[in-house]
Structure formats: C-alpha cells, structure tokens
PDB file of C-alpha atoms in Angstrom:
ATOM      1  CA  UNK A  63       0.000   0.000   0.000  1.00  0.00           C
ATOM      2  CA  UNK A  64       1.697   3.257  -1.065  1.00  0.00           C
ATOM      3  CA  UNK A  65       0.199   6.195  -1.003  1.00  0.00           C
ATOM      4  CA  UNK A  66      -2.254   6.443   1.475  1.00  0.00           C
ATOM      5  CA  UNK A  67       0.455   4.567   4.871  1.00  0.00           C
ATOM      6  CA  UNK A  68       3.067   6.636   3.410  1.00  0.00           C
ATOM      7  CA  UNK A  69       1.579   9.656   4.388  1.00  0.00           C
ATOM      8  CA  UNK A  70       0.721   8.632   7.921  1.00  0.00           C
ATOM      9  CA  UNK A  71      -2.403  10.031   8.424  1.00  0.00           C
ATOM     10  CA  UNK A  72      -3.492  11.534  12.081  1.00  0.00           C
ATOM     11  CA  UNK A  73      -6.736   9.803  13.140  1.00  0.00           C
ATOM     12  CA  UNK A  74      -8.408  13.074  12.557  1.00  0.00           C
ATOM     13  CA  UNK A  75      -6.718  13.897   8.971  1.00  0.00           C
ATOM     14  CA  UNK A  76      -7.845  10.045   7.973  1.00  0.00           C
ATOM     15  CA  UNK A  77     -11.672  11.020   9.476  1.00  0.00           C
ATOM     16  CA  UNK A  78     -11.062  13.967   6.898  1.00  0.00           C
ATOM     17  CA  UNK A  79      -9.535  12.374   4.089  1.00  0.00           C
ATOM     18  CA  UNK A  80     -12.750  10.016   4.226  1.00  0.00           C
ATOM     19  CA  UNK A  81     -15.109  12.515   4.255  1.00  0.00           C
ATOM     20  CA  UNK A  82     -13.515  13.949   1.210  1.00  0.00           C
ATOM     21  CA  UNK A  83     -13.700  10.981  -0.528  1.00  0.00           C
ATOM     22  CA  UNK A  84     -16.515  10.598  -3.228  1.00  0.00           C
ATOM     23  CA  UNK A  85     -19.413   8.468  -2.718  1.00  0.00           C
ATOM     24  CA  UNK A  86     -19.163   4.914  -3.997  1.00  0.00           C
ATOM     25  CA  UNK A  87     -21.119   3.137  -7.218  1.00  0.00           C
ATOM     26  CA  UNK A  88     -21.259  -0.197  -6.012  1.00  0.00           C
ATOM     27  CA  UNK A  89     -20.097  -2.539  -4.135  1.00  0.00           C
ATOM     28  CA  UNK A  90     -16.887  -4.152  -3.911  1.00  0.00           C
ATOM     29  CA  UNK A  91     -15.709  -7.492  -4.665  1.00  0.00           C
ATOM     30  CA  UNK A  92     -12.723  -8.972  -3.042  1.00  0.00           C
ATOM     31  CA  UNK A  93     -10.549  -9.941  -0.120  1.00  0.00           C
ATOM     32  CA  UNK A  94      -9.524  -7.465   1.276  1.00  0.00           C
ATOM     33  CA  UNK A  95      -6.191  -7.016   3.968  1.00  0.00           C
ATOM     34  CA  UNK A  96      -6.552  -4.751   7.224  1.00  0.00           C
ATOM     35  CA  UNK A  97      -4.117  -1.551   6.935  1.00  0.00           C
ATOM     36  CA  UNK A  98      -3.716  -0.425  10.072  1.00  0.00           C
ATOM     37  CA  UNK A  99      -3.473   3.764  10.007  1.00  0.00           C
ATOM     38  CA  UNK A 100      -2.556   6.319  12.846  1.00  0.00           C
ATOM     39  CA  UNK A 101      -0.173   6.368  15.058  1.00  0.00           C
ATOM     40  CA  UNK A 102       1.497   3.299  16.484  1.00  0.00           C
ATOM     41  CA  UNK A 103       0.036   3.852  20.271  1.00  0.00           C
ATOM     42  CA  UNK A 104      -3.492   3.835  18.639  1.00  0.00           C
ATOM     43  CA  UNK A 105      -2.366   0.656  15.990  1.00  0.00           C
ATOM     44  CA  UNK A 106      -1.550  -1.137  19.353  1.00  0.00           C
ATOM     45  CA  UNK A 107      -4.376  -0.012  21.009  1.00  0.00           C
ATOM     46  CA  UNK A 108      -6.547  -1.319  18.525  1.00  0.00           C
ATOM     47  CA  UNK A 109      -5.323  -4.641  17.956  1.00  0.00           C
ATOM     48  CA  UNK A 110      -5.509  -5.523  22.016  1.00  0.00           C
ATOM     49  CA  UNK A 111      -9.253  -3.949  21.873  1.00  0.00           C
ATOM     50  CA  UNK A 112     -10.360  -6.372  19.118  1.00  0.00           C
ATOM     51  CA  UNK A 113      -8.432  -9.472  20.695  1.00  0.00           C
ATOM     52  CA  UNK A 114     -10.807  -8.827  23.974  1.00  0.00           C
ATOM     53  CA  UNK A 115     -14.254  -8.632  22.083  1.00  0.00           C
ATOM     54  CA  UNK A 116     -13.716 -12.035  19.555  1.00  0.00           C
ATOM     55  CA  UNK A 117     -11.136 -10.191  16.624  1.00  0.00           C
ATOM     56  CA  UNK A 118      -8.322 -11.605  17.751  1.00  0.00           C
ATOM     57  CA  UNK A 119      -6.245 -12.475  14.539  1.00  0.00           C
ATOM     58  CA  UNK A 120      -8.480 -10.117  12.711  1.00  0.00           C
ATOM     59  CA  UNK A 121      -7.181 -10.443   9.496  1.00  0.00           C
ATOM     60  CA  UNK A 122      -9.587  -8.589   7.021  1.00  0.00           C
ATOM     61  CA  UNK A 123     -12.945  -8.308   5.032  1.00  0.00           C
ATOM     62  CA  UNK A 124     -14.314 -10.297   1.729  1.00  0.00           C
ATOM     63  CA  UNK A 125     -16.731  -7.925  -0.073  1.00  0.00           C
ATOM     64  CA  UNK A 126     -18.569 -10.347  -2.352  1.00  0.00           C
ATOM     65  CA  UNK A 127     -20.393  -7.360  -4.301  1.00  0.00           C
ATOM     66  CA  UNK A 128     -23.698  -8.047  -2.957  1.00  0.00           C
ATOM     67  CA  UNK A 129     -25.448  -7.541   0.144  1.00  0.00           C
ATOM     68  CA  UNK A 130     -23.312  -9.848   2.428  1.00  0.00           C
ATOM     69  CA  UNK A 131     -19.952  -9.383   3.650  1.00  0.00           C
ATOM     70  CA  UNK A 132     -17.562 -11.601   5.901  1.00  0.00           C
ATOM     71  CA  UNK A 133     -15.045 -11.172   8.414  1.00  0.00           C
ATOM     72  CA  UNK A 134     -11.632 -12.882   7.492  1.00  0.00           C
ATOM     73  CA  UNK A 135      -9.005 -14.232  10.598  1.00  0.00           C
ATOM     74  CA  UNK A 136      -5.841 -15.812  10.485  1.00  0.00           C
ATOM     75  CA  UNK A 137      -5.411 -19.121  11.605  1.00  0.00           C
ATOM     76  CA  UNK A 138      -1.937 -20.072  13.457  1.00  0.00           C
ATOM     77  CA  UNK A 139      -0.237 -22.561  11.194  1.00  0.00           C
ATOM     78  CA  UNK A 140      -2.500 -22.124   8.436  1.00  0.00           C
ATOM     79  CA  UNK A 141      -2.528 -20.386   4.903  1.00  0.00           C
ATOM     80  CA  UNK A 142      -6.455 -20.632   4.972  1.00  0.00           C
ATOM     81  CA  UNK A 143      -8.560 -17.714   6.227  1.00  0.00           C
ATOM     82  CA  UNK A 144     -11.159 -18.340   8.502  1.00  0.00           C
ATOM     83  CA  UNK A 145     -14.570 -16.890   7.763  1.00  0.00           C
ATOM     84  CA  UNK A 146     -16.416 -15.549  11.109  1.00  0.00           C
ATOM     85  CA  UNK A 147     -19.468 -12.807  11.667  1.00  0.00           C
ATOM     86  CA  UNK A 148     -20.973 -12.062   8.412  1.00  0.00           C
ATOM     87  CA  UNK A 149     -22.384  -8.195   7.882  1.00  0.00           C
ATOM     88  CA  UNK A 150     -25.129  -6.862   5.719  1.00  0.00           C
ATOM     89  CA  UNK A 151     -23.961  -4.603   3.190  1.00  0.00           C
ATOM     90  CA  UNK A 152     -25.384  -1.727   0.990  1.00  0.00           C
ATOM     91  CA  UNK A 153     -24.844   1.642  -0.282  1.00  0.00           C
ATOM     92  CA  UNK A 154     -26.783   4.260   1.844  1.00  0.00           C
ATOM     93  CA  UNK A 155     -26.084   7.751   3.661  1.00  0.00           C
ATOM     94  CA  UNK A 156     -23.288   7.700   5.552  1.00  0.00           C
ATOM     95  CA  UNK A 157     -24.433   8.721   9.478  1.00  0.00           C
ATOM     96  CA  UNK A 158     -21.118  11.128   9.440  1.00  0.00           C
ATOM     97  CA  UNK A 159     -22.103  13.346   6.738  1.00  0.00           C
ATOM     98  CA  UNK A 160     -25.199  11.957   5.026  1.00  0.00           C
ATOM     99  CA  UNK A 161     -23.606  11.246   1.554  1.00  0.00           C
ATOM    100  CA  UNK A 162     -23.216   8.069   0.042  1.00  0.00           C
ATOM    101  CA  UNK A 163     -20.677   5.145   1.824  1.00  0.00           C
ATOM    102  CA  UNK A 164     -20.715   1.576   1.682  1.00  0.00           C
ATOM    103  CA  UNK A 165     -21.886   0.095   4.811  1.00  0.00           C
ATOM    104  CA  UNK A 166     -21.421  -2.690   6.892  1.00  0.00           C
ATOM    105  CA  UNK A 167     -23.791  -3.777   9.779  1.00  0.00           C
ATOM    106  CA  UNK A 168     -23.654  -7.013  11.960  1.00  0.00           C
ATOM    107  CA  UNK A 169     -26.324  -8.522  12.499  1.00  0.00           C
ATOM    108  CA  UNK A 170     -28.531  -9.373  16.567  1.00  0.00           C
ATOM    109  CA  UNK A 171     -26.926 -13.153  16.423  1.00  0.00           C
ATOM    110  CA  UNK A 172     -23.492 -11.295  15.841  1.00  0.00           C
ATOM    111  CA  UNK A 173     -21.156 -11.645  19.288  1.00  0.00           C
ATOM    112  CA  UNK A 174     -21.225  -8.825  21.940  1.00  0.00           C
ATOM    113  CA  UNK A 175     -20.439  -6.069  20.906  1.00  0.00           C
ATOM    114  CA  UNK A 176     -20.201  -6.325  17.035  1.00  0.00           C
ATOM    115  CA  UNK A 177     -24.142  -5.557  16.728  1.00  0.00           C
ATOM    116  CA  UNK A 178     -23.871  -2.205  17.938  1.00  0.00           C
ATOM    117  CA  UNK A 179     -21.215  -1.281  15.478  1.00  0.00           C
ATOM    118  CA  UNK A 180     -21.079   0.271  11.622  1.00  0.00           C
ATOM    119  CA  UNK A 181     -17.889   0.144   9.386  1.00  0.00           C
ATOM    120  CA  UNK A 182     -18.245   2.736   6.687  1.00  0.00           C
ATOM    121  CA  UNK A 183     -16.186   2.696   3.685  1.00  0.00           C
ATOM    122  CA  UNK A 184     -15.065   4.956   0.778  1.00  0.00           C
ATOM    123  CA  UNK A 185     -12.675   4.403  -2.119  1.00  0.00           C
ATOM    124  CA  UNK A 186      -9.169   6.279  -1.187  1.00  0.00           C
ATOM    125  CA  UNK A 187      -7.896   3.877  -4.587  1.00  0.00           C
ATOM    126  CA  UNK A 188      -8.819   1.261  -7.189  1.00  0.00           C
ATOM    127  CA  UNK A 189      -7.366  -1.373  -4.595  1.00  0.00           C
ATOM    128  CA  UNK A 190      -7.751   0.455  -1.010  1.00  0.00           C
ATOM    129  CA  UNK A 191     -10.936   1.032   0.574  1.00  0.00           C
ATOM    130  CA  UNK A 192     -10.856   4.061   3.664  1.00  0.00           C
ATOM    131  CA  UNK A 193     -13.165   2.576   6.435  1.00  0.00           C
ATOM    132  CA  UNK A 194     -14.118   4.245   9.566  1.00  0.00           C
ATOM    133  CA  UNK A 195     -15.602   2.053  12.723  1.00  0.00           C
ATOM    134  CA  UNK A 196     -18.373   3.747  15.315  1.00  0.00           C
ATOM    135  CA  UNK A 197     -21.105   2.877  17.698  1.00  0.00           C
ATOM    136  CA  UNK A 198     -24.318   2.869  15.728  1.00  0.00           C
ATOM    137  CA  UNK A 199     -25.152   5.933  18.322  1.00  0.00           C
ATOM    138  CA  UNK A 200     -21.696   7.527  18.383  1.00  0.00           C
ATOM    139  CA  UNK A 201     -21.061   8.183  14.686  1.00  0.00           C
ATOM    140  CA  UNK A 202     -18.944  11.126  15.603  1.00  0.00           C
ATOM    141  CA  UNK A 203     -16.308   9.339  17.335  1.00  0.00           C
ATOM    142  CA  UNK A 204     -15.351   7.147  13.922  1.00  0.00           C
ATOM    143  CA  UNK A 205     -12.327   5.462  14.477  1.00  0.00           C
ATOM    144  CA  UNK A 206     -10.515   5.008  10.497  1.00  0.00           C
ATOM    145  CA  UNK A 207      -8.805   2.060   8.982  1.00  0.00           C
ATOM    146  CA  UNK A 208      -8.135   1.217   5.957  1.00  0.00           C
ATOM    147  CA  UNK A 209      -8.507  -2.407   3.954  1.00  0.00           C
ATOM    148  CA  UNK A 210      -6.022  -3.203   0.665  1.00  0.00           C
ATOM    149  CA  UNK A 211      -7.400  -5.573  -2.088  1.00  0.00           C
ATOM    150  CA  UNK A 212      -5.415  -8.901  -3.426  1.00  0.00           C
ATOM    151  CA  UNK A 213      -2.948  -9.008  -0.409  1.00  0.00           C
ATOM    152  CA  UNK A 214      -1.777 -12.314   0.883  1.00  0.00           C
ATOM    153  CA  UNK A 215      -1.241 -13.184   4.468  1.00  0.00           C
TER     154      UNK A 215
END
C-alpha cells in the first residue's frame, strides 16, 4: 500500500480524508487485507481492543459485491482464512455526513459487541478502501482504517 500509509495520516486527517472521498457506485468485490493507520500507540491499542471482544487475529474483510460481507481471521499454522461474523452490506447515507458510503452492519446473532457497530467505507484507490468504525449511536467518534485488495497473508 503506497500512497495512502506513506503519508501517515493523524486519526483526525484520515476522518477527513474520508469525508472527502466521493461516494461509492457499487459494491466491492474482493478480499480485502486490514491496513492499520494512525499512530502506532493507537495501531496497538486497537489490535488488544479487538483481541478482547472475539477479533483476535483479525485479518480482514471479503466484499462479495452483494449484500453480504464476511469477516476474514488468520489461523496459526495455516494459509487458509477463517470466515467468522458475516455483515449486511449496501450503499446508503453515511451517518457522518449523510452522503453516500458503503456500509457494513452485523447482524442481533453477531457476538457482543459487534451488533452495535457500523464500518463505513469509501474508495481512497482502485485497490484500497478508507473505512471508519463507530457505535451505531456515536457516529462522531469514527475510528478510520483502511482495507487493501489482493494481499496475501
């Protein structure tokens, strides 16, 4: 991933850069690799958070173009990627500035506390997708990632 890691984007310039973003089309198709952006206390941060609340070896997101989506994990001595917690997916108005974003839902049977969040996500390239993370009631406090197409693990 060039561009977008190698400018090292403050949590609150990546919030920006996403809502600068234009709205997507459709939606994508794809596995799809976790980026982690900001800086490295909030990388760290982030990856103990998800290991507590059932993403622990979060490894990314296949996009199959329609209205599902599926959460990809590593597997210790494995090549294969483990499919866990699907989402529903559509294109509708972003709760952060009411213009188009792709989003991703989880669903009541989803594991505490994944049904109470929405990832949003933009295009920042043809192969890397600009997500943001937030408590369905919170959408101001959007925490950003990003996701790169065709990467291996």
């Amino acid at each position: 991933m060039s561009s977008f890691v190698e400018i090292k984007p403050s949590i609150f310039k990546s919030k920006e850069i996403f809502l600068s973003l234009p709205s997507p089309t459709s939606i994508p198709t794809g596995t799809y690799r976790v980026v982690w952006i900001g800086p490295n206390w909030f990388v760290s941060l982030a990856r103990f958070s998800l290991a507590l609340v059932s993403f622990q070896n979060w490894w990314g997101k296949d996009f199959s173009g329609s209205t599902r989506s599926i959460n990809l994990f590593s597997q210790k001595n494995s090549e294969a990627l483990l499919q866990k917690y699907p989402m529903n997916t559509a294109i509708t108005k972003s709760k952060l500035d009411g213009r188009d974003a792709i989003q991703l839902t989880y669903g009541k049977d989803s594991p505490f506390p994944w049904f109470w969040f929405v990832d949003e996500f933009r295009e920042f390239s043809p192969s890397i997708l600009l997500g943001v993370s937030y408590l369905k009631w919170l959408p101001g406090l959007a925490l950003p990632f990003a996701v790169e197409k065709g990467t291996s693990s």
